[in-house]
Each structure stands twice: as C-alpha cells, then as structure tokens.
mmCIF file of C-alpha atoms in Angstrom:
data_model
loop_
_atom_site.group_PDB
_atom_site.id
_atom_site.type_symbol
_atom_site.label_atom_id
_atom_site.label_comp_id
_atom_site.label_asym_id
_atom_site.label_seq_id
_atom_site.Cartn_x
_atom_site.Cartn_y
_atom_site.Cartn_z
ATOM 1 C CA GLU A 20 -0.041 -0.236 0.075
ATOM 2 C CA ASN A 21 1.232 3.672 -0.690
ATOM 3 C CA VAL A 22 1.599 5.002 2.727
ATOM 4 C CA LEU A 23 1.502 8.942 2.335
ATOM 5 C CA THR A 24 3.193 11.198 5.079
ATOM 6 C CA GLN A 25 1.816 15.116 5.898
ATOM 7 C CA SER A 26 4.124 17.341 7.662
ATOM 8 C CA PRO A 27 3.730 19.351 9.933
ATOM 9 C CA GLY A 28 1.162 17.756 11.918
ATOM 10 C CA THR A 29 0.193 20.878 13.244
ATOM 11 C CA LEU A 30 1.245 24.166 11.406
ATOM 12 C CA SER A 31 0.579 27.762 13.630
ATOM 13 C CA LEU A 32 -0.147 30.975 11.313
ATOM 14 C CA SER A 33 -1.998 34.028 11.466
ATOM 15 C CA PRO A 34 -3.838 35.369 8.974
ATOM 16 C CA GLY A 35 -2.461 36.970 5.928
ATOM 17 C CA GLN A 36 0.679 34.369 6.168
ATOM 18 C CA ARG A 37 1.288 31.900 3.724
ATOM 19 C CA ALA A 38 0.897 28.335 4.412
ATOM 20 C CA THR A 39 2.875 25.179 2.781
ATOM 21 C CA LEU A 40 1.856 21.868 3.643
ATOM 22 C CA SER A 41 3.523 18.901 2.406
ATOM 23 C CA CYS A 42 2.785 15.235 1.481
ATOM 24 C CA ARG A 43 5.345 12.492 0.817
ATOM 25 C CA ALA A 44 4.431 9.203 -0.863
ATOM 26 C CA SER A 45 5.936 5.794 0.125
ATOM 27 C CA GLN A 46 5.746 4.859 -3.833
ATOM 28 C CA SER A 47 5.241 7.238 -6.799
ATOM 29 C CA VAL A 48 1.676 8.119 -7.717
ATOM 30 C CA LYS A 49 0.975 8.091 -11.274
ATOM 31 C CA TYR A 50 -0.203 10.349 -13.748
ATOM 32 C CA SER A 51 -0.546 12.920 -10.451
ATOM 33 C CA TYR A 52 -3.310 11.001 -8.801
ATOM 34 C CA LEU A 53 -2.919 13.146 -5.531
ATOM 35 C CA ALA A 54 -5.798 15.253 -3.870
ATOM 36 C CA TRP A 55 -6.360 17.682 -1.113
ATOM 37 C CA TYR A 56 -9.190 17.964 0.637
ATOM 38 C CA GLN A 57 -10.395 20.317 3.395
ATOM 39 C CA GLN A 58 -12.326 19.228 6.897
ATOM 40 C CA LYS A 59 -13.755 21.475 9.511
ATOM 41 C CA PRO A 60 -14.992 20.621 12.766
ATOM 42 C CA GLY A 61 -18.467 18.874 12.583
ATOM 43 C CA GLN A 62 -18.129 18.665 8.850
ATOM 44 C CA ALA A 63 -17.185 16.055 5.988
ATOM 45 C CA PRO A 64 -14.437 16.577 4.393
ATOM 46 C CA ARG A 65 -14.254 18.484 0.555
ATOM 47 C CA LEU A 66 -12.403 18.490 -1.898
ATOM 48 C CA LEU A 67 -10.009 21.566 -2.806
ATOM 49 C CA MET A 68 -7.507 20.062 -5.102
ATOM 50 C CA PHE A 69 -7.268 16.935 -7.767
ATOM 51 C CA GLY A 70 -4.490 15.882 -9.783
ATOM 52 C CA ALA A 71 -2.030 17.521 -7.742
ATOM 53 C CA SER A 72 -2.688 21.145 -9.246
ATOM 54 C CA LYS A 73 -6.071 21.157 -10.404
ATOM 55 C CA ARG A 74 -8.792 23.552 -8.031
ATOM 56 C CA ALA A 75 -12.048 21.840 -7.625
ATOM 57 C CA ALA A 76 -15.440 23.869 -8.103
ATOM 58 C CA GLY A 77 -15.180 26.498 -5.531
ATOM 59 C CA THR A 78 -11.766 26.423 -4.729
ATOM 60 C CA PRO A 79 -10.285 30.085 -3.931
ATOM 61 C CA ASP A 80 -7.295 30.916 -6.331
ATOM 62 C CA ARG A 81 -5.388 31.360 -3.214
ATOM 63 C CA PHE A 82 -4.918 27.720 -3.464
ATOM 64 C CA SER A 83 -2.394 26.151 -4.930
ATOM 65 C CA GLY A 84 -0.963 22.640 -5.680
ATOM 66 C CA SER A 85 2.001 21.495 -7.060
ATOM 67 C CA GLY A 86 4.187 18.248 -6.945
ATOM 68 C CA SER A 87 4.507 14.749 -8.751
ATOM 69 C CA GLY A 88 6.247 11.318 -8.149
ATOM 70 C CA THR A 89 6.298 11.015 -4.255
ATOM 71 C CA ASP A 90 6.595 14.849 -3.175
ATOM 72 C CA PHE A 91 3.396 17.152 -3.014
ATOM 73 C CA THR A 92 3.084 20.694 -1.974
ATOM 74 C CA LEU A 93 -0.237 22.461 -1.111
ATOM 75 C CA THR A 94 0.132 26.429 -0.592
ATOM 76 C CA ILE A 95 -1.997 28.247 0.614
ATOM 77 C CA SER A 96 -1.097 31.864 -0.745
ATOM 78 C CA ARG A 97 -2.441 34.426 1.857
ATOM 79 C CA LEU A 98 -4.721 32.825 5.092
ATOM 80 C CA GLU A 99 -8.127 34.081 5.264
ATOM 81 C CA PRO A 100 -9.865 32.872 8.802
ATOM 82 C CA GLU A 101 -11.913 30.382 6.708
ATOM 83 C CA ASP A 102 -9.172 28.476 5.940
ATOM 84 C CA PHE A 103 -8.120 27.100 9.504
ATOM 85 C CA ALA A 104 -9.051 23.689 9.293
ATOM 86 C CA VAL A 105 -7.660 20.006 8.788
ATOM 87 C CA TYR A 106 -5.988 18.934 5.529
ATOM 88 C CA TYR A 107 -5.989 15.761 4.055
ATOM 89 C CA CYS A 108 -4.069 14.331 1.043
ATOM 90 C CA GLN A 109 -5.047 11.385 -0.790
ATOM 91 C CA GLN A 110 -3.805 9.333 -3.530
ATOM 92 C CA TYR A 111 -6.370 7.478 -5.931
ATOM 93 C CA ASP A 112 -3.689 6.164 -8.451
ATOM 94 C CA SER A 113 -3.767 2.342 -6.641
ATOM 95 C CA SER A 114 -5.893 0.388 -4.378
ATOM 96 C CA PRO A 115 -6.215 0.957 -0.995
ATOM 97 C CA LYS A 116 -6.609 4.571 -1.734
ATOM 98 C CA THR A 117 -4.519 6.085 1.236
ATOM 99 C CA PHE A 118 -5.067 9.332 2.954
ATOM 100 C CA GLY A 119 -2.350 11.115 4.981
ATOM 101 C CA GLN A 120 -2.722 11.794 8.731
ATOM 102 C CA GLY A 121 -3.775 15.179 8.111
ATOM 103 C CA THR A 122 -2.010 19.072 8.844
ATOM 104 C CA LYS A 123 -4.041 20.691 11.233
ATOM 105 C CA LEU A 124 -3.501 24.450 10.212
ATOM 106 C CA GLU A 125 -4.409 26.725 13.426
ATOM 107 C CA ILE A 126 -4.734 30.042 14.167
ATOM 108 C CA LYS A 127 -1.617 31.435 15.311
ATOM 109 C CA GLN B 3 -27.617 19.426 -7.243
ATOM 110 C CA ILE B 4 -25.989 16.597 -6.430
ATOM 111 C CA GLN B 5 -26.259 14.918 -2.685
ATOM 112 C CA LEU B 6 -25.276 12.018 -0.961
ATOM 113 C CA VAL B 7 -27.852 11.714 2.094
ATOM 114 C CA GLN B 8 -26.643 8.773 5.055
ATOM 115 C CA SER B 9 -28.681 7.242 7.304
ATOM 116 C CA GLY B 10 -28.831 8.105 10.827
ATOM 117 C CA ALA B 11 -26.885 7.565 14.085
ATOM 118 C CA ALA B 12 -26.556 4.192 15.510
ATOM 119 C CA VAL B 13 -25.318 2.590 18.661
ATOM 120 C CA LYS B 14 -24.318 -1.421 18.046
ATOM 121 C CA LYS B 15 -23.151 -4.114 20.876
ATOM 122 C CA PRO B 16 -19.822 -5.214 20.141
ATOM 123 C CA GLY B 17 -19.586 -8.514 18.079
ATOM 124 C CA ALA B 18 -22.955 -7.062 16.476
ATOM 125 C CA SER B 19 -23.448 -5.797 13.162
ATOM 126 C CA MET B 20 -24.070 -2.162 11.397
ATOM 127 C CA ARG B 21 -25.627 -1.302 8.468
ATOM 128 C CA VAL B 22 -25.449 2.446 6.712
ATOM 129 C CA SER B 23 -26.962 3.723 3.805
ATOM 130 C CA CYS B 24 -26.150 6.371 1.533
ATOM 131 C CA LYS B 25 -28.774 7.663 -1.030
ATOM 132 C CA ALA B 26 -27.788 9.722 -3.973
ATOM 133 C CA SER B 27 -29.532 12.585 -6.149
ATOM 134 C CA GLY B 28 -28.807 14.921 -8.684
ATOM 135 C CA TYR B 29 -26.572 12.622 -11.025
ATOM 136 C CA LYS B 30 -26.573 9.140 -12.960
ATOM 137 C CA PHE B 31 -25.814 6.752 -9.840
ATOM 138 C CA SER B 32 -25.451 3.739 -12.301
ATOM 139 C CA ILE B 33 -22.350 5.163 -13.837
ATOM 140 C CA TYR B 34 -19.954 6.093 -10.888
ATOM 141 C CA GLU B 35 -18.609 3.954 -8.000
ATOM 142 C CA ILE B 36 -19.321 4.948 -4.154
ATOM 143 C CA SER B 37 -16.275 4.754 -1.617
ATOM 144 C CA TRP B 38 -16.747 4.290 1.889
ATOM 145 C CA VAL B 39 -14.441 6.176 4.136
ATOM 146 C CA ARG B 40 -14.076 6.272 7.926
ATOM 147 C CA GLN B 41 -12.973 8.567 10.540
ATOM 148 C CA ALA B 42 -12.918 7.498 14.772
ATOM 149 C CA PRO B 43 -13.384 10.134 16.730
ATOM 150 C CA GLY B 44 -10.323 12.745 16.343
ATOM 151 C CA GLN B 45 -8.408 10.747 13.855
ATOM 152 C CA GLY B 46 -7.544 10.923 10.695
ATOM 153 C CA LEU B 47 -9.460 9.452 7.621
ATOM 154 C CA GLU B 48 -9.590 5.753 6.396
ATOM 155 C CA TRP B 49 -10.642 4.732 3.118
ATOM 156 C CA MET B 50 -12.550 1.339 3.446
ATOM 157 C CA GLY B 51 -13.461 0.317 -0.286
ATOM 158 C CA ARG B 52 -15.450 1.325 -3.254
ATOM 159 C CA ILE B 53 -18.063 -0.109 -5.055
ATOM 160 C CA ALA B 54 -18.993 0.109 -8.928
ATOM 161 C CA VAL B 55 -22.667 0.576 -9.027
ATOM 162 C CA ASN B 56 -22.784 -0.594 -12.489
ATOM 163 C CA THR B 57 -21.380 -4.007 -12.052
ATOM 164 C CA GLY B 58 -21.047 -4.610 -8.618
ATOM 165 C CA LYS B 59 -17.561 -5.228 -8.155
ATOM 166 C CA THR B 60 -16.014 -4.452 -5.015
ATOM 167 C CA ASP B 61 -12.687 -3.514 -3.873
ATOM 168 C CA PHE B 62 -11.728 -3.515 -0.472
ATOM 169 C CA ALA B 63 -8.914 -2.290 1.690
ATOM 170 C CA PRO B 64 -6.952 -5.238 2.963
ATOM 171 C CA LYS B 65 -8.123 -4.245 6.576
ATOM 172 C CA PHE B 66 -11.451 -4.684 6.209
ATOM 173 C CA GLN B 67 -11.607 -7.690 3.237
ATOM 174 C CA ASP B 68 -12.928 -9.988 6.202
ATOM 175 C CA ARG B 69 -15.557 -7.986 7.774
ATOM 176 C CA VAL B 70 -16.954 -5.579 5.484
ATOM 177 C CA THR B 71 -19.813 -5.985 2.499
ATOM 178 C CA MET B 72 -20.879 -3.126 0.354
ATOM 179 C CA THR B 73 -24.190 -3.365 -2.186
ATOM 180 C CA THR B 74 -26.298 -1.077 -4.088
ATOM 181 C CA ASP B 75 -29.765 -0.906 -5.174
ATOM 182 C CA THR B 76 -30.007 1.032 -8.653
ATOM 183 C CA ALA B 77 -33.815 1.224 -7.798
ATOM 184 C CA SER B 78 -33.550 3.659 -5.412
ATOM 185 C CA ASN B 79 -30.141 4.942 -5.977
ATOM 186 C CA THR B 80 -28.856 3.652 -2.530
ATOM 187 C CA ALA B 81 -25.744 2.209 -1.333
ATOM 188 C CA TYR B 82 -24.921 0.375 1.533
ATOM 189 C CA LEU B 83 -22.264 -0.503 4.019
ATOM 190 C CA GLU B 84 -22.225 -3.468 6.554
ATOM 191 C CA LEU B 85 -19.708 -3.992 9.011
ATOM 192 C CA ARG B 86 -19.859 -7.233 10.764
ATOM 193 C CA SER B 87 -18.540 -8.292 14.308
ATOM 194 C CA LEU B 88 -17.906 -5.066 15.440
ATOM 195 C CA ARG B 89 -15.287 -4.006 17.993
ATOM 196 C CA SER B 90 -15.353 -0.925 20.224
ATOM 197 C CA ASP B 91 -12.437 0.216 17.692
ATOM 198 C CA ASP B 92 -15.026 0.149 15.096
ATOM 199 C CA THR B 93 -16.887 3.616 16.588
ATOM 200 C CA ALA B 94 -16.377 6.062 14.027
ATOM 201 C CA PHE B 95 -17.918 8.282 11.660
ATOM 202 C CA TYR B 96 -18.756 6.398 8.377
ATOM 203 C CA TYR B 97 -18.983 8.673 5.262
ATOM 204 C CA CYS B 98 -19.528 7.551 1.486
ATOM 205 C CA ALA B 99 -18.608 9.200 -0.930
ATOM 206 C CA ARG B 100 -18.758 9.658 -5.349
ATOM 207 C CA ASP B 101 -15.735 7.695 -6.811
ATOM 208 C CA ASP B 102 -14.889 7.091 -10.175
ATOM 209 C CA PRO B 103 -11.423 5.498 -11.452
ATOM 210 C CA GLY B 104 -9.071 8.336 -12.460
ATOM 211 C CA ASP B 105 -11.196 10.791 -10.570
ATOM 212 C CA PRO B 106 -10.887 12.016 -6.393
ATOM 213 C CA LEU B 107 -13.959 11.866 -3.902
ATOM 214 C CA ASP B 108 -15.777 14.913 -5.475
ATOM 215 C CA TYR B 109 -19.102 14.405 -3.489
ATOM 216 C CA TRP B 110 -19.390 13.324 0.202
ATOM 217 C CA GLY B 111 -22.165 12.404 2.585
ATOM 218 C CA GLN B 112 -22.271 14.147 5.836
ATOM 219 C CA GLY B 113 -21.324 10.854 7.950
ATOM 220 C CA THR B 114 -23.273 8.722 10.322
ATOM 221 C CA LEU B 115 -21.628 8.250 13.698
ATOM 222 C CA VAL B 116 -21.794 4.624 14.554
ATOM 223 C CA THR B 117 -20.776 3.900 18.090
ATOM 224 C CA VAL B 118 -19.815 0.180 19.608
ATOM 225 C CA SER B 119 -20.569 0.077 23.191
ATOM 226 C CA SER B 120 -21.453 -2.448 25.459
#
C-alpha cells in the first residue's frame, strides 16, 4: 500500500500569512492522482484540489498545488480566517486509496 | 444538485453488525462508484473500499476484507455499507463519497456516527 506522510502535523500561522503543507508518498503516484481535502469541525471533508494542481469547483485561487512522483505540496498564499482547518492528501492511483494522517492548520 | 444523504446515527453492541445507507441524487447513480471512508473520533480519514454501481464489483482495503460488504440498489439510488463483528475501535463516523476511476472523491455524504459500546 502507498503510505502518505503529511508534514507538519500542526501548523500555527496568522491570517494573511502563507501556508505550505507537504505530502510525501512511499511509492510514486502515477498520473499525479493526488487530491487534497479540507475538513472543518463537525463537517464532512471537502475536495479542494485534484490531479495534484487542479482546483476543484469553488476552491479559491489562493489555494495552489504542486508536485509529482512522491512529493506534493499544497500552498495557501494568504490565509483567510475560514482556511483554518485540517487538510488531508489522498492518492487515488492505486488501491487502497490511502490518505495522509492530516495537517491541522491553526490560528497563531 | 448532487447530494449523498446518509442514514442516522446508530449504537451497536460488540460482536453485532452495522448497516449504513447512502442515498444519491442529482447525477446518474449507475455510472459511478461509491467509496466508503471512516473517521474515528479525533482521528484521520481511512478508506475502506469502493463499489462500482453498474457491475457490483468491489475493492476493499485489506484491513476490512473479512468483515465488510458493500452493495447498491439502483432502483432507489442507494448504496449500503455493512460491517460485521463490531469492536469498540469501529466507533467512527462513516462517510460515503462519489468515486470514479481516475477521479478523486468529489461529493461526500454528511457522515453517520456508529458507536460500538456494551
């Protein structure tokens, strides 16, 4: 199984700052089939990015994704108050479709 | 609009079975897959498996292979997850999500909390 490791576990930043979240896979993710999800307390996860760098419908353009192979990054250019949440990466290239353990983005 | 609406919360005893339903609307149910993902309280997301609605073909994560059944009813556009021999560590929110080969999980149900307790 392709194990995804996210770092950092927790990221403490202030609104207006830039956030950089990392997702590293134990095996290469073919076709960049890597997605990012945002989850807020009491809510289901929401698709943010797919194909490593494509924004899902409704995702603001301050969110961007990059990477290929085994290393992927989600960047939020200028944090808004509503961006503080938990972020998960997921590979959908191979079964089982594994998730990373999550990065909690909290207000500093 | 596309919606996945799940059944309500449940409390089960250890050793029992659980069944969660997921009713889809707003898209052609039969041409997609449904994945099931669970999340223990305060923990991360765990992919359990998926079912191709038109063929019934399933693909399970090894951890759940022996205890899980996934089915669909195309007449009612509903997917079902059954998990047997429940243990306390099966206490979690269970989510259904629309799936398709080569695509991410783009629409999610609201989640169903299943509590396993004696």
